[in-house]
Each structure stands twice: as structure tokens, then as C-alpha cells.
Coordinates of C-alpha atoms in Angstrom, one line a residue:
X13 CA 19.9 12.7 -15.0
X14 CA 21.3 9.7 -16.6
X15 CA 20.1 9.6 -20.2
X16 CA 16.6 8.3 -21.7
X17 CA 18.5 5.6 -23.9
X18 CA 20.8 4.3 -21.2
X19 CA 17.8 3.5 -18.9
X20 CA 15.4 2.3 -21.2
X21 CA 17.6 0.4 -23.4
X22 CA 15.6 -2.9 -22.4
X23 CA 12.2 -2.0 -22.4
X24 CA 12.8 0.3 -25.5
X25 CA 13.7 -3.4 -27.4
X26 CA 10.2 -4.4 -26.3
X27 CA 8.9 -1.6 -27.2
X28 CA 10.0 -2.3 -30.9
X29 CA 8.3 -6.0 -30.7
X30 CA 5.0 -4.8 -30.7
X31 CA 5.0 -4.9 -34.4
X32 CA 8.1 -7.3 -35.0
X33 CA 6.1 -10.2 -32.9
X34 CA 5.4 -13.5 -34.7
X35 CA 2.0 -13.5 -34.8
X36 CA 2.0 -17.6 -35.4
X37 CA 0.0 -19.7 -33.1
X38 CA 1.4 -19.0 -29.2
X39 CA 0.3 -20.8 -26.0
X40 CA -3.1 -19.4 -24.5
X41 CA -3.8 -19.2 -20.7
X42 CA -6.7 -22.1 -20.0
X43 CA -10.0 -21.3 -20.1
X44 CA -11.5 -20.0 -17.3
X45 CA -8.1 -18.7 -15.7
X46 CA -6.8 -15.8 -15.4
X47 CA -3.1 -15.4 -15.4
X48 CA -1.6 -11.9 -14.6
X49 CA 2.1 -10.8 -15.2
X50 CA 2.7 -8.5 -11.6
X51 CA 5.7 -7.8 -9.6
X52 CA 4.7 -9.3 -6.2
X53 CA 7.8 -10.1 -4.4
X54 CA 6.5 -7.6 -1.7
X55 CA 4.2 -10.4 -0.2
X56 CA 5.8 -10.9 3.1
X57 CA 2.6 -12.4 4.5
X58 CA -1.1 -13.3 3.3
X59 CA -2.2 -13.3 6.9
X60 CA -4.6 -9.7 6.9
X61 CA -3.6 -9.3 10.4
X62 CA -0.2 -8.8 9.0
X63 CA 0.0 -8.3 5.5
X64 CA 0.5 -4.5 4.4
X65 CA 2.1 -4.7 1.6
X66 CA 0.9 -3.5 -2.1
X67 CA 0.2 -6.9 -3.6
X68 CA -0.6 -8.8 0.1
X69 CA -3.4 -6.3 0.8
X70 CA -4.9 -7.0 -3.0
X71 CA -5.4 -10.4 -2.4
X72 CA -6.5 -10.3 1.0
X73 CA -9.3 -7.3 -0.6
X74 CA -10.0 -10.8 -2.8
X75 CA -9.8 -13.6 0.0
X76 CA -12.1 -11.8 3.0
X77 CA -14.7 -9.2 3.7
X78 CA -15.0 -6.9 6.3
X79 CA -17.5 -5.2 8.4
X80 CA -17.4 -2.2 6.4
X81 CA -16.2 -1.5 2.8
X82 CA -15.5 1.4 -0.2
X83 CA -16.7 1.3 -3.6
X84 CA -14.4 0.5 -6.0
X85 CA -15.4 3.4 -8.5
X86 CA -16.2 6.0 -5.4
X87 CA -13.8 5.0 -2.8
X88 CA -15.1 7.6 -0.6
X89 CA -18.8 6.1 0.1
X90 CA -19.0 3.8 2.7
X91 CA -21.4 0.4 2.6
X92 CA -22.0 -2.4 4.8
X93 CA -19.9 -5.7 3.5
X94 CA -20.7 -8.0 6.1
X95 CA -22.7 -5.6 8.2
X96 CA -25.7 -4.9 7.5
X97 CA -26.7 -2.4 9.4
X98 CA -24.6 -0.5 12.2
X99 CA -25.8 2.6 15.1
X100 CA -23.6 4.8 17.2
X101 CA -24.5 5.2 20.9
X102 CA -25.1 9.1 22.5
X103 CA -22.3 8.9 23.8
X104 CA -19.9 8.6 20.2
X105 CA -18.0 5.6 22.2
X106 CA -20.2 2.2 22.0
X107 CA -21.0 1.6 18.0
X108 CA -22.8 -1.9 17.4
X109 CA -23.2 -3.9 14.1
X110 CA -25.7 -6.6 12.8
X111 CA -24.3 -9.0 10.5
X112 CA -25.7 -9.6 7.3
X113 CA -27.2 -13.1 6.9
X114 CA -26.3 -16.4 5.0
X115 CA -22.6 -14.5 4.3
X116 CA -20.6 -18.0 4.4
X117 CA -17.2 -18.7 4.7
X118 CA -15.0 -20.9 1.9
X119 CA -15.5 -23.7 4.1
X120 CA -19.6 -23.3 4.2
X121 CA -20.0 -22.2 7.5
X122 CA -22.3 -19.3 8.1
X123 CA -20.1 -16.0 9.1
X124 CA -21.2 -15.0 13.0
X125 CA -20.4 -12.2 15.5
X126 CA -18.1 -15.0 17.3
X127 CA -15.7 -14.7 14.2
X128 CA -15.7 -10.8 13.6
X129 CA -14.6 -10.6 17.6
X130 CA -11.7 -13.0 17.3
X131 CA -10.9 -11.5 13.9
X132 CA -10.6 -7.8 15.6
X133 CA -9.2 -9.2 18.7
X134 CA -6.9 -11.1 16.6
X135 CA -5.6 -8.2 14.9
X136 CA -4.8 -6.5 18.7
X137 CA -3.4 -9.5 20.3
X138 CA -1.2 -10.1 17.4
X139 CA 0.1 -6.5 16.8
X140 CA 1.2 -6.4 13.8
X141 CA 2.4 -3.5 11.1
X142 CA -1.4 -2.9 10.1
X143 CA -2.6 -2.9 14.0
X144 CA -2.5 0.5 14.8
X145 CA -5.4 1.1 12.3
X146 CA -7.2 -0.5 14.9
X147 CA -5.3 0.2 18.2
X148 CA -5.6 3.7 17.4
X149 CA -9.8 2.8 18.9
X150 CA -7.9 2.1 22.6
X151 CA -8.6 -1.6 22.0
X152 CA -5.8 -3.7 23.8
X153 CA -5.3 -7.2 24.6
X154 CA -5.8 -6.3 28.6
X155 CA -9.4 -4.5 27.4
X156 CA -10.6 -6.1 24.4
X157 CA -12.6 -8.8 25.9
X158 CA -14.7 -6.2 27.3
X159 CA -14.3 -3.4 24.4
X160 CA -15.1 -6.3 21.4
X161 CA -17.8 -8.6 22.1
X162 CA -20.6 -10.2 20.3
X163 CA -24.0 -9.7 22.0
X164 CA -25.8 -12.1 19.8
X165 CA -25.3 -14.2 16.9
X166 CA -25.3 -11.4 14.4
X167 CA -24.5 -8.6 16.8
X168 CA -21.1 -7.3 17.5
X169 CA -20.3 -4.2 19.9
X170 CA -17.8 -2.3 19.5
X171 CA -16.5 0.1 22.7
X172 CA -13.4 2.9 22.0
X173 CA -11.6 4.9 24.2
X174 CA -12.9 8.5 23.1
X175 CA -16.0 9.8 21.1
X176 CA -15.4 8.8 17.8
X177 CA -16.2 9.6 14.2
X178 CA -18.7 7.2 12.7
X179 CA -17.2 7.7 9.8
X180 CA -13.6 7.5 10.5
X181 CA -14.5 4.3 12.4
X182 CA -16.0 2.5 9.6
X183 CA -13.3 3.8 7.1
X184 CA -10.9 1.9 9.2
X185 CA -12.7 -1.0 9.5
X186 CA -12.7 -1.1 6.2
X187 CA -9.2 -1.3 5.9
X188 CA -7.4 -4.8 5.4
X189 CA -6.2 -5.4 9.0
X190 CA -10.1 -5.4 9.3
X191 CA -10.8 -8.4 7.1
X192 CA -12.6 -11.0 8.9
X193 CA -11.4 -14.6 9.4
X194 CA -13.4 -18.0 10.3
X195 CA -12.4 -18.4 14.3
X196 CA -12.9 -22.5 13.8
X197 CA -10.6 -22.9 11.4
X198 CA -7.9 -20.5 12.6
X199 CA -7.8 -20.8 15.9
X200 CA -7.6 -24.7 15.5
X201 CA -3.8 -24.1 13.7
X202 CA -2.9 -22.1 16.2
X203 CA 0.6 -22.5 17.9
X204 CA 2.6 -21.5 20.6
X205 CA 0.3 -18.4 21.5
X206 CA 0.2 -17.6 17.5
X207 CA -2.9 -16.9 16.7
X208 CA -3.0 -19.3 13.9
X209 CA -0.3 -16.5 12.1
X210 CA 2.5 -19.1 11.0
X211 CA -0.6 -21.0 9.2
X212 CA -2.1 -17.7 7.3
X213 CA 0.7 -16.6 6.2
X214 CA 0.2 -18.7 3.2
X215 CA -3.4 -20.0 3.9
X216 CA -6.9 -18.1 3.6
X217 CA -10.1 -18.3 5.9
X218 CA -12.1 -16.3 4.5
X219 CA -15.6 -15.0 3.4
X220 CA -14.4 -13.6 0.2
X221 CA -15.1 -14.2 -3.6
X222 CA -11.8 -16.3 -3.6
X223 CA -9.4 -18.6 -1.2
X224 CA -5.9 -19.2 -1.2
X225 CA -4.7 -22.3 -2.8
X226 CA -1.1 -21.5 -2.2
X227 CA 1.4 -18.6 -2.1
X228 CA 5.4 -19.4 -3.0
X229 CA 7.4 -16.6 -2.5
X230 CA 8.5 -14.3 -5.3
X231 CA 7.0 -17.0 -7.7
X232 CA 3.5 -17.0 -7.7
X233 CA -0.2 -17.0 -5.9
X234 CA -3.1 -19.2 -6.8
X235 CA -6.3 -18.1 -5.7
X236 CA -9.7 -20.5 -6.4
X237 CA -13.4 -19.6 -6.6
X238 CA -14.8 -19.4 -2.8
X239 CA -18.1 -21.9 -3.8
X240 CA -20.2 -20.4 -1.1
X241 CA -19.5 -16.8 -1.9
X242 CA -21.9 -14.4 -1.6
X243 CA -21.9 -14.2 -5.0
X244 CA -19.8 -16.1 -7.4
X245 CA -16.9 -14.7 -9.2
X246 CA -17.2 -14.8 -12.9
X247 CA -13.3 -16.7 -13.0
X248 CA -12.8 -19.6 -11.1
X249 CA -8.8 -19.4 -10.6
X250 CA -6.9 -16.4 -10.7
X251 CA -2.9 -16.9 -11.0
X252 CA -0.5 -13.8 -10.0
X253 CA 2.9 -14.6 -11.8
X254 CA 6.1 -12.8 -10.5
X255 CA 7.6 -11.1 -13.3
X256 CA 10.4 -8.5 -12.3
X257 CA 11.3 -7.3 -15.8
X258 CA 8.7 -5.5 -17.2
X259 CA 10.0 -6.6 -20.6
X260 CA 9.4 -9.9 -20.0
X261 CA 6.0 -9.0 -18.7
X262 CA 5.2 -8.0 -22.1
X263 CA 6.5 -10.8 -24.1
X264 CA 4.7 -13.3 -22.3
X265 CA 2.0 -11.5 -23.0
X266 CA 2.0 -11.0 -26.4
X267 CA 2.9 -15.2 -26.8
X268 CA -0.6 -15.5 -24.9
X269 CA 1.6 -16.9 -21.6
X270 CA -0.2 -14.0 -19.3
X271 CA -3.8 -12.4 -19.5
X272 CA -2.8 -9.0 -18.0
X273 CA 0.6 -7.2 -17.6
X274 CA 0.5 -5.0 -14.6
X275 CA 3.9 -3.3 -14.6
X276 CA 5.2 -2.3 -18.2
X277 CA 7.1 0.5 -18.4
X278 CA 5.8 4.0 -19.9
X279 CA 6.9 3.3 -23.8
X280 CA 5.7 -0.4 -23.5
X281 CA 2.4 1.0 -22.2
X282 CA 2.2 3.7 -25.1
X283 CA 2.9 0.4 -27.6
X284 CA -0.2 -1.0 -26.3
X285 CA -2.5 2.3 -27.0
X286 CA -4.8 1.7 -30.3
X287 CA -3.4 -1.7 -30.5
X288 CA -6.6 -3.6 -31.0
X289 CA -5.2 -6.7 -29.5
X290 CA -4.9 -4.8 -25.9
X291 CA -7.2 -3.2 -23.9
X292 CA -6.0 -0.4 -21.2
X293 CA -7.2 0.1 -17.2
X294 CA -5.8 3.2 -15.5
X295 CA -6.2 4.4 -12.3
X296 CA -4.7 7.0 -10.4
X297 CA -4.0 5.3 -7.0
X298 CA -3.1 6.6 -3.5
X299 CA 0.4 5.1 -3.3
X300 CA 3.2 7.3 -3.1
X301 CA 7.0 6.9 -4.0
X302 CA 9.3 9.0 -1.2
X303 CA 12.9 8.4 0.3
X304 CA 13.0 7.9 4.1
X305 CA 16.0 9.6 5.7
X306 CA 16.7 7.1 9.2
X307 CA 16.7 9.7 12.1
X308 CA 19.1 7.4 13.9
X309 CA 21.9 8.7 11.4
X310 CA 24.3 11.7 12.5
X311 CA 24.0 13.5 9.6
X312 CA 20.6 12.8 8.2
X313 CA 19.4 13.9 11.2
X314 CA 20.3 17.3 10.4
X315 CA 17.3 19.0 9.2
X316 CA 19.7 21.2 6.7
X317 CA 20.5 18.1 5.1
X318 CA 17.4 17.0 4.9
X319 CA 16.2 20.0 3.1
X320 CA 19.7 19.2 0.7
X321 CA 18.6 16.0 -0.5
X322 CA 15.1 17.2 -1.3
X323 CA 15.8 20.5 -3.4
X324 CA 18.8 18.0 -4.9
X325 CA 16.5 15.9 -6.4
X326 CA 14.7 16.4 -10.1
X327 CA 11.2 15.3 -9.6
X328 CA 10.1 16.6 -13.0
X329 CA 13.1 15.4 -15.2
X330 CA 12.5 11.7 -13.2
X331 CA 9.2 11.9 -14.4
X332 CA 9.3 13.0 -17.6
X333 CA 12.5 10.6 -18.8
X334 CA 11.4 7.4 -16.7
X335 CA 7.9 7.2 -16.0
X336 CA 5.3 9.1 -17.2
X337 CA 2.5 7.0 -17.9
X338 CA 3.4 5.2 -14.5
X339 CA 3.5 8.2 -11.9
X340 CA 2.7 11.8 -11.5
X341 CA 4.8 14.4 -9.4
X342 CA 3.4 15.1 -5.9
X343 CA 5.2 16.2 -2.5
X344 CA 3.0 16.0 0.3
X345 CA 1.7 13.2 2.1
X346 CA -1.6 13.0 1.5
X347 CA -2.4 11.7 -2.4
X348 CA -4.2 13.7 -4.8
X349 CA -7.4 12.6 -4.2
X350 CA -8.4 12.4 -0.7
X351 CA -9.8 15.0 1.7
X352 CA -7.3 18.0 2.4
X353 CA -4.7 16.8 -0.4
X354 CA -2.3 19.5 -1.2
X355 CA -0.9 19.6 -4.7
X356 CA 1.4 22.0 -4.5
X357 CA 5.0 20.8 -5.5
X358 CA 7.5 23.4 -3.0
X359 CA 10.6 21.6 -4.1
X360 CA 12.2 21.2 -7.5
X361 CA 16.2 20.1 -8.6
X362 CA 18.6 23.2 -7.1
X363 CA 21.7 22.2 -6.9
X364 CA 23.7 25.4 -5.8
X365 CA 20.2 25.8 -3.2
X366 CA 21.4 22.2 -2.3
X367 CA 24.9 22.8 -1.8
X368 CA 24.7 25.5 0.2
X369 CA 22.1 23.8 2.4
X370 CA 24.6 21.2 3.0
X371 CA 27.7 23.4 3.9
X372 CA 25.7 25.3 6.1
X373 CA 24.8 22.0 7.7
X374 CA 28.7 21.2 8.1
X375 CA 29.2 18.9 4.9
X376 CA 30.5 21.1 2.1
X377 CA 32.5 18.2 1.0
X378 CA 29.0 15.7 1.1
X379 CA 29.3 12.4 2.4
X380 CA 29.0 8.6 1.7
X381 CA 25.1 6.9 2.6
X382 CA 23.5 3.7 2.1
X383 CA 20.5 3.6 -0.1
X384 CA 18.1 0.7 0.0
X385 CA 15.6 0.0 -3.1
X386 CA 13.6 -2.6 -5.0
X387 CA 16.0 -3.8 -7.5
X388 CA 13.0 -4.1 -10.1
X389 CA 12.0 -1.7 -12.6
X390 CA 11.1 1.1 -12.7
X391 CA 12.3 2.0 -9.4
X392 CA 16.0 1.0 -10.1
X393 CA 16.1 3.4 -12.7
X394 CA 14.6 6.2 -10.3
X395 CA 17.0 5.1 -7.9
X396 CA 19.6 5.5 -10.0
X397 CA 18.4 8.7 -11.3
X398 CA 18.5 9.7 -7.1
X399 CA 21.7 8.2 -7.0
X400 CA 23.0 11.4 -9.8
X401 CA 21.0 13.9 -8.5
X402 CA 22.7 13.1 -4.9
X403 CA 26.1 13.0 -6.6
X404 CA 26.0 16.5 -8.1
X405 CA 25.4 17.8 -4.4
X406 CA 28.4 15.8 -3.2
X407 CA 26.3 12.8 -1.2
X408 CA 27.3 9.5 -2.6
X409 CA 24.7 7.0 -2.5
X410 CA 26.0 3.8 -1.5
X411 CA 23.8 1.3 -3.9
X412 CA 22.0 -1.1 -1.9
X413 CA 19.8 -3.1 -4.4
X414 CA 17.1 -6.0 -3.1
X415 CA 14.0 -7.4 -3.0
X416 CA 10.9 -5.3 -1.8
X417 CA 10.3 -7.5 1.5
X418 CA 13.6 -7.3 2.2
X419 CA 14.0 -3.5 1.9
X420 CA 10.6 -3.7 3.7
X421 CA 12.0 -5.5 7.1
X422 CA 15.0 -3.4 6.9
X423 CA 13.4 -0.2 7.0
X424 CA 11.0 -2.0 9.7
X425 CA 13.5 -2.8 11.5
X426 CA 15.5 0.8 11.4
X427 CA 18.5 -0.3 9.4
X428 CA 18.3 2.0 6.8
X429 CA 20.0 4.9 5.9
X430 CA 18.3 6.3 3.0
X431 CA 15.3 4.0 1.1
X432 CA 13.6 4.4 -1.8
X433 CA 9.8 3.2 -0.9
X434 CA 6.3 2.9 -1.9
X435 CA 3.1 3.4 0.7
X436 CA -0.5 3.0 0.3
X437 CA -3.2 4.4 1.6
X438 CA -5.3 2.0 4.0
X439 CA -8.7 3.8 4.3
X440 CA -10.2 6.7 2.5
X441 CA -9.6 9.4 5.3
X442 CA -6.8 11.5 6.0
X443 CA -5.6 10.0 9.0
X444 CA -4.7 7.2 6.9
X445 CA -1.6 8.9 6.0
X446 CA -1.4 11.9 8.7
X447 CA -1.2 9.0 11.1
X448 CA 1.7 7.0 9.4
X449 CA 4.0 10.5 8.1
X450 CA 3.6 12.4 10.9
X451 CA 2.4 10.6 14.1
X452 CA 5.3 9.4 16.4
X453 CA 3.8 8.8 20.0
X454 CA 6.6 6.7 20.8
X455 CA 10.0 6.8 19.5
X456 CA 11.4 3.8 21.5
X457 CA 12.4 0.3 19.8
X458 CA 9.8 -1.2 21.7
X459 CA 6.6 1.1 20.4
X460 CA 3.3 -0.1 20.2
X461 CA 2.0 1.9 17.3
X462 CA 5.4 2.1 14.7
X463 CA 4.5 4.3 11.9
X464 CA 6.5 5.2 8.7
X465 CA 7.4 8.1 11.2
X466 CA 8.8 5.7 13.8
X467 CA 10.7 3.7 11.5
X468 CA 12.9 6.2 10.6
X469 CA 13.3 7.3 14.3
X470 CA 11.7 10.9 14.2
X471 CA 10.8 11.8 17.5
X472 CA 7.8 14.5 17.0
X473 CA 5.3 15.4 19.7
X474 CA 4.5 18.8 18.2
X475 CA 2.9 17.1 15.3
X476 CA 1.7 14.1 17.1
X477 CA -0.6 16.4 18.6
X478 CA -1.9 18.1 15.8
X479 CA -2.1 15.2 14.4
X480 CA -4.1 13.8 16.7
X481 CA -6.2 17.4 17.0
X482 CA -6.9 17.0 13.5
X483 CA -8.6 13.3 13.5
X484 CA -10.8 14.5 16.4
X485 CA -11.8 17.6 14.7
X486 CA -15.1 17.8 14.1
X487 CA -15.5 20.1 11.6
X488 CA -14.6 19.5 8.5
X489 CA -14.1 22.6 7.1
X490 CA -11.8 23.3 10.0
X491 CA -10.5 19.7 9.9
X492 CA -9.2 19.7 6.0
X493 CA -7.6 23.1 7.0
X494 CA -5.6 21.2 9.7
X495 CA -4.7 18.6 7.5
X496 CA -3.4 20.9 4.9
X497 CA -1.4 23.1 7.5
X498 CA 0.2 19.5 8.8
X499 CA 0.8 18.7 5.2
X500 CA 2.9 22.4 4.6
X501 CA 5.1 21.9 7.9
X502 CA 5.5 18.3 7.0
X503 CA 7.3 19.2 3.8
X504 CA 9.3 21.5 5.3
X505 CA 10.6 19.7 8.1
X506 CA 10.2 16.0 7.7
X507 CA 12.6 13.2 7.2
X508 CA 10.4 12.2 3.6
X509 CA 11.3 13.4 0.2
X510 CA 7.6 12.3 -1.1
X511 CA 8.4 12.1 -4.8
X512 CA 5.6 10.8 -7.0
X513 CA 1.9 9.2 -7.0
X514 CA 1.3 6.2 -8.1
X515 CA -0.5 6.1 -11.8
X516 CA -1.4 2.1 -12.1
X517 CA -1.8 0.8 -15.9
X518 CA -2.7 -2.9 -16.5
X519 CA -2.5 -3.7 -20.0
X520 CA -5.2 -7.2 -21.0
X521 CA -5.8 -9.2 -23.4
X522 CA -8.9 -7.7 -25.5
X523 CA -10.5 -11.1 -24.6
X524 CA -10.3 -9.7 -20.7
X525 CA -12.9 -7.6 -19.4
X526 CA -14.4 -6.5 -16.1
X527 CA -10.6 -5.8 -14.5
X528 CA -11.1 -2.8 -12.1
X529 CA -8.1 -1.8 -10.0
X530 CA -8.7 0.5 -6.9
X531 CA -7.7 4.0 -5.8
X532 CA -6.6 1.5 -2.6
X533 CA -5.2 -1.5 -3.3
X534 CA -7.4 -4.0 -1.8
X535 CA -10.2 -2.3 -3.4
X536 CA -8.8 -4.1 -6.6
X537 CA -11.2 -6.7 -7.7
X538 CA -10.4 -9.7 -9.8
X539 CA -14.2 -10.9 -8.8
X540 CA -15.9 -9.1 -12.1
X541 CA -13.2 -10.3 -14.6
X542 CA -14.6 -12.5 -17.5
X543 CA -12.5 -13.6 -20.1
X544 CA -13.5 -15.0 -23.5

């Protein structure tokens, strides 16, 4: 492990500041904005058909409702968001909604059935990352005309390929990809068969307590009051800053320049404990930090190196030394938290274990791999605390630092070798993740449905199918037994060293309150926040 002083030399200055800061008369955010320090250069789009990224799915939780949604503070009980009221047919396959009335749009028109079919049927047609949440249903642009359809003004029916959950159906519409736009104003950007996507990218049409005034790439976001939301948010403009260093986060917000840090590091975040001045939020989230080992690679897709590289690396020590108040340990796909979660933790820093996994695999002498990873803090220092751990087995990491979106397309695209990334949870049931680790249906560069499993090329039917066995299960005794058994052989076998969980701390301003941030991430609301 590379020492505690050499990789926290920066923040450990900043750290000092909190009682060395000039406390003279600083700037002060304007009244009735909110300005917030964040790391958001993962935005690759704003459009919720596409967007399924950590900071693009937090605004779009902001910008638009959905059919269904979570609470914030019990993410596992569903409620009706723009529905009011919904009913399954005998037959588990034909579930209909009725719309909630008066829910308006930003632009004052009154939200209809019209809109939540083209939004759905948007989301299909356009098949993005997030569509599989909702192809999964056996909606496709050939069908959906005649499997999502509005039956009256308020009335929406919905028509999936197999019996279906209730539950799981609604947990998924209450995902992002879900969010529901306003057909007029979409459709009339539309271009070249687009959808209107090259317009939302950077535009909003939503229902939501706030609209996009504009998005610049890792720079900032402006979001304004929606003045015909359902209910009005208590801050009319909320302003997302990019800030990379979390140093820098801090300083601007001692000087008053930001309302909210959201990414300090662990010491800067102890600093801020019992400091009157500061007020703390926590929440333990269900985003995960894991390597992805590209299938398409000769030797990585040899499953005794695979087993190397996770028993080389020091998931404790990493921890402990980089980011304690920031993550927890945890190894298996499904976050602590949700249904059927293991917490066991099979794997720790072996190195002779390691080595000899790797001679028996033909590579006594290691090798040379590429290793994608956000260049930010803190996961450059984790990344170069991989980079040792990898080196005392005999694998050298070939540093490959970037922005997120651009380690995002890559690994998208299957250019990786080895990456260092983060992934959230889109809906409070297991299949959220059981789907994206360990469902491959089709392993060609062409697939319809490409999961974190696809994009590293790992061809699976076995667990496809109890994958898919598992999500249909209707017990769910039975089911969370599955889940867990999936979770066991996953570890064992997979192409993911699943590291840590995501612990999220925003640090405010004590003249902030109301800030809630969300076990998911577009279940973080900005709505509530007041600010004196």
C-alpha cells in the first residue's frame, strides 16, 4: 500500500485549514440559491432515456416524475408519483395506471396518458444504456404500439410478455429510464428519427420540482424552480459546480463560494465533525466500486487470473488508509441493504495465494495491462493503491487516467482492459443488479440488452438462467435464497473484483437544511432544501 502521507498529502493541508481559515468577511452564495461543490464530470447526457450515470440520474430524479416512485427515507415502499392508482389483470401480464390529476409539466401543460406512452415508447425505440430496465417487459419498437397504449386521458395500459411481479414492475418504473417527458415539446425537436435525444441531452421536459436551464460539460448544471410543480420547491435555483479536487471543494466552501461539499475526502470530512459552522448528511448508498476484467483479453480471460487479481488486492488496508468515512468493504454484487445482500467478504490481500494462482494460470512472471480510472479523487488514489497491490503479484498496471464519461464510453464500448468503476443501483429489487453482473443473454457487439456483464464480454448462459429463474420466483423466501446462491458463484467466478460500497457524506453550510441524499441516486432530492 502506498503510504497514508504520500496519498493524502493534499487533502491532509486542507484538513489543517479548518482552524488556520481567515475568518474575515468571504463571498456568500445569493440568496435563495443553492450552490453545491460535486464531481459531475460523469454527465454524459441529461436525457433520462439515456442518462445512467451517478450525477445524470440525480438531476433527472429532480427534473421529472415517473409513474411509480420510492421514498427517499424507506426506499423499499413503493407510491404512486404520477399514478394514482394502478391494478394487475388475472392474468399477471396487462397492468393499467390512472394518472393523477392537475400534475403539470414546466411548461403548464397538464401531464396525460399520451405523454407516459411516448415517454415509455421512447425509452424502447431509443435503446439506450438504461433500456433494458424496460425491455426486460418484452416491449419492442415492432410491439409497443400495441403493448403501451393510453386508453383514455388518464389511463395507460401496460401489456408484458410473461406474468409479471407487480412489484418488480413498478420498482422498475420507478427507475430513471422511467421518467416521463412532455410528448409536445419533445417530439417537436426531434431529428433525423432522434427522438428529440440530440435536444435532451442538455434540455429538460419535465413534470418535476425543477427544469434544466443548461448543462456545460464538466463545468456546471443550472437547474430552476418548475412554477407549476406539484408542489413548489423551497429553492428556486440549484447550481451543481464541478470541482475535481476535493480540496478545493472545501476551500470554496469555507470562503462561502459553495453551500454543500459533496466529495471531501475522509480527514476533510472528520474536520467538519463538531464544527458548528457545518452540518453533516450521510447515507449509506447502493453504489459499488469494482474492477472489470474485459473477457475479450487472452489472459484476463483466464478464470485463474481472475481469481489472482482479486485475493491480490487489500480491500481492508484501501479502506482503512484512503477512505473510511467515504466507503465500506463489500464483495458481492448486491449492496448491503437490499433484499438477499450477502455481506460476507471471501477475499482478502494474499499475495503468495495470488501468485500461485497466476503461475498455475501460465504467468509466473505476471504481465503488462491497461487500467482505466477517473483521474479524480479518491479513486486515483485507490487506483493507485490497485496499481501496488497488482505489482507485488507481478501484473503491471498500465496507468490509464481520464475523465469518468470517457472511462464510461470505453468500457461501453469494450476497450478496456482492466477499469476501475462505480455502479448504482436503479430500482430497489435485486434484479437491479443480478440483471447488470450476471445476466449476459447476448454476448455479440450488436446485443440488445448490454449489461455490465456484456461489456466486459462474459458470455454466461448458466447464470443467465438462474438469473432469470430468480426474478420470476415467486417466493420470496425461495427467491432471496437464489439471489444469495447467484451472489456466492458470482464471486467465485466472475470477471468483477466488487471492492467497496458507496458511504456518501455531504458536508453544508449550517444555514442549509432539508438536504436528503438517497440510498439510489435519483432519490436524492434538492426539492426540501431551505437555506437561511
Amino acid at each position: 500500500m502506498p503510504s497514508r502521507r504520500t496519498l493524502f498529502a493534499a487533502s491532509g493541508a486542507a484538513f489543517l485549514s479548518w482552524d488556520a481559515v481567515i475568518r474575515a468577511a468571504h463571498a456568500q452564495t445569493p440568496p435563495g440559491v443553492l450552490v453545491m461543490a460535486k464531481q459531475i464530470d460523469d454527465v454524459i447526457s441529461l436525457d433520462p432515456a439515456e442518462s445512467f450515470e451517478f450525477t445524470g440520474t440525480e438531476i433527472c430524479g429532480n427534473v421529472y416524475q415517473k409513474l411509480t416512485t420510492t421514498a427517499t427515507d424507506d426506499p423499499a415502499r413503493l407510491a404512486g408519483d404520477l399514478a394514482e392508482s394502478w391494478t394487475a389483470g388475472d392474468d399477471a401480464k396487462t397492468f393499467t395506471f390512472t394518472l393523477k390529476p392537475g400534475q403539470k409539466f414546466a411548461s403548464g401543460k397538464e401531464v396525460t396518458a399520451e405523454d407516459v406512452v411516448y415517454s415509455l415508447q421512447r425509452v424502447v425505440a431509443l435503446n439506450k444504456s438504461p433500456a433494458f430496465i424496460i425491455n426486460q417487459f418484452g416491449f419492442t419498437k415492432d410491439n409497443m404500439a400495441q403493448t403501451i397504449r393510453a386508453t383514455g386521458p388518464r389511463t395507460v395500459v401496460l401489456t408484458t410478455a410473461e406474468p409479471t411481479a407487480t412489484s418488480f414492475l413498478l420498482y422498475c418504473l420507478s427507475a430513471a429510464v422511467g421518467s416521463i417527458v412532455e410528448k409536445a415539446v419533445v417530439s417537436a425537436r426531434a431529428a433525423n428519427d432522434d427522438w428529440g435525444n440530440a435536444w435532451m441531452k442538455a434540455n429538460s421536459a419535465g413534470s418535476g420540482p425543477y427544469r434544466i436551464v443548461s448543462w456545460r460539460a464538466s463545468e456546471a448544471v443550472t437547474l430552476d424552480a418548475n412554477p407549476n410543480a406539484a408542489r413548489a420547491p423551497a429553492t428556486r435555483r440549484i447550481i451543481l459546480r464541478h470541482v475535481a479536487d476535493p480540496s478545493a471543494q472545501l476551500l470554496g466552501l469555507q470562503r462561502g463560494d459553495y453551500d454543500v461539499a459533496r466529495n471531501l475526502a475522509s480527514d476533510q470530512i472528520r474536520g467538519a465533525q463538531g464544527d458548528s459552522r457545518y452540518t453533516l448528511v450521510t447515507q449509506r448508498k447502493a453504489g459499488l466500486l469494482y474492477i472489470a476484467m474485459n473477457q475479450k483479453h487472452p489472459i484476463l480471460s483466464k478464470p485463474g487470473v481472475r481469481q489472482a487479481i482479486k485475493w491480490a488486492i487489500d480491500y481492508e488496508g484501501i479502506q482503512r488508509n484512503i477512505v473510511p468515512s467515504n466507503y465500506a468493504v463489500h464483495q458481492a454484487f448486491l449492496p448491503e441493504g437490499l433484499p438477499g445482500a450477502l455481506t460476507e467478504k471471501p477475499f482478502k490481500a494474499d499475495v503468495a495465494a495470488a501468485k500461485k494462482l497466476l503461475a498455475e494460470a501460465g504467468h509466473p512472471d505476471g504481465f503488462e495491462i491497461g487500467f482505466d480510472f477517473f483521474s479524480g479523487p479518491p479513486v486515483n488514489d485507490i487506483a493507485q493503491a490497485v496499481q501496488a497491490n497488482l505489482a507485488a503479484i507481478g501484473i503491471r498496471a498500465r496507468m490509464l487516467p481520464g475523465e469518468m464519461r470517457s472511462v464510461i464510453t470505453k468500457t461501453r464500448a469494450r476497450q478496456h482492459d482492466l477499469a476501475l468503476l462505480r455502479w448504482g443501483s436503479d430500482y430497489f429489487d435485486p434484479h437491479s443488479n443480478a440483471e447488470a453482473f450476471s445476466m449476459n443473454p447476448d454476448n455479440g457487439d450488436d446485443a440488445r440488452n448490454k449489461t455490465l456483464a456484456w461489456r466486459s464480454a462474459w458470455a454466461i448462459p448458466e447464470l443467465t438462467a438462474r438469473t432469470v429463474a430468480a426474478v420470476k420466483e415467486t417466493d420470496g423466501e425461495k427467491r432471496v435464497a437464489m439471489y444469495e446462491a447467484l451472489q456466492r458463484d458470482h464471486q467465485q467466478q466472475s470477471p468483477f473484483a466488487i471492492m467497496l460500497q458507496d458511504l456518501e457524506v455531504a458536508v453544508a453550510r449550517n444555514t442549509v437544511k432539508g438536504l436528503q441524499i438517497g440510498v439510489l441516486n435519483d432519490r436524492t432530492n434538492y426539492a426540501g432544501v431551505t437555506k437561511a
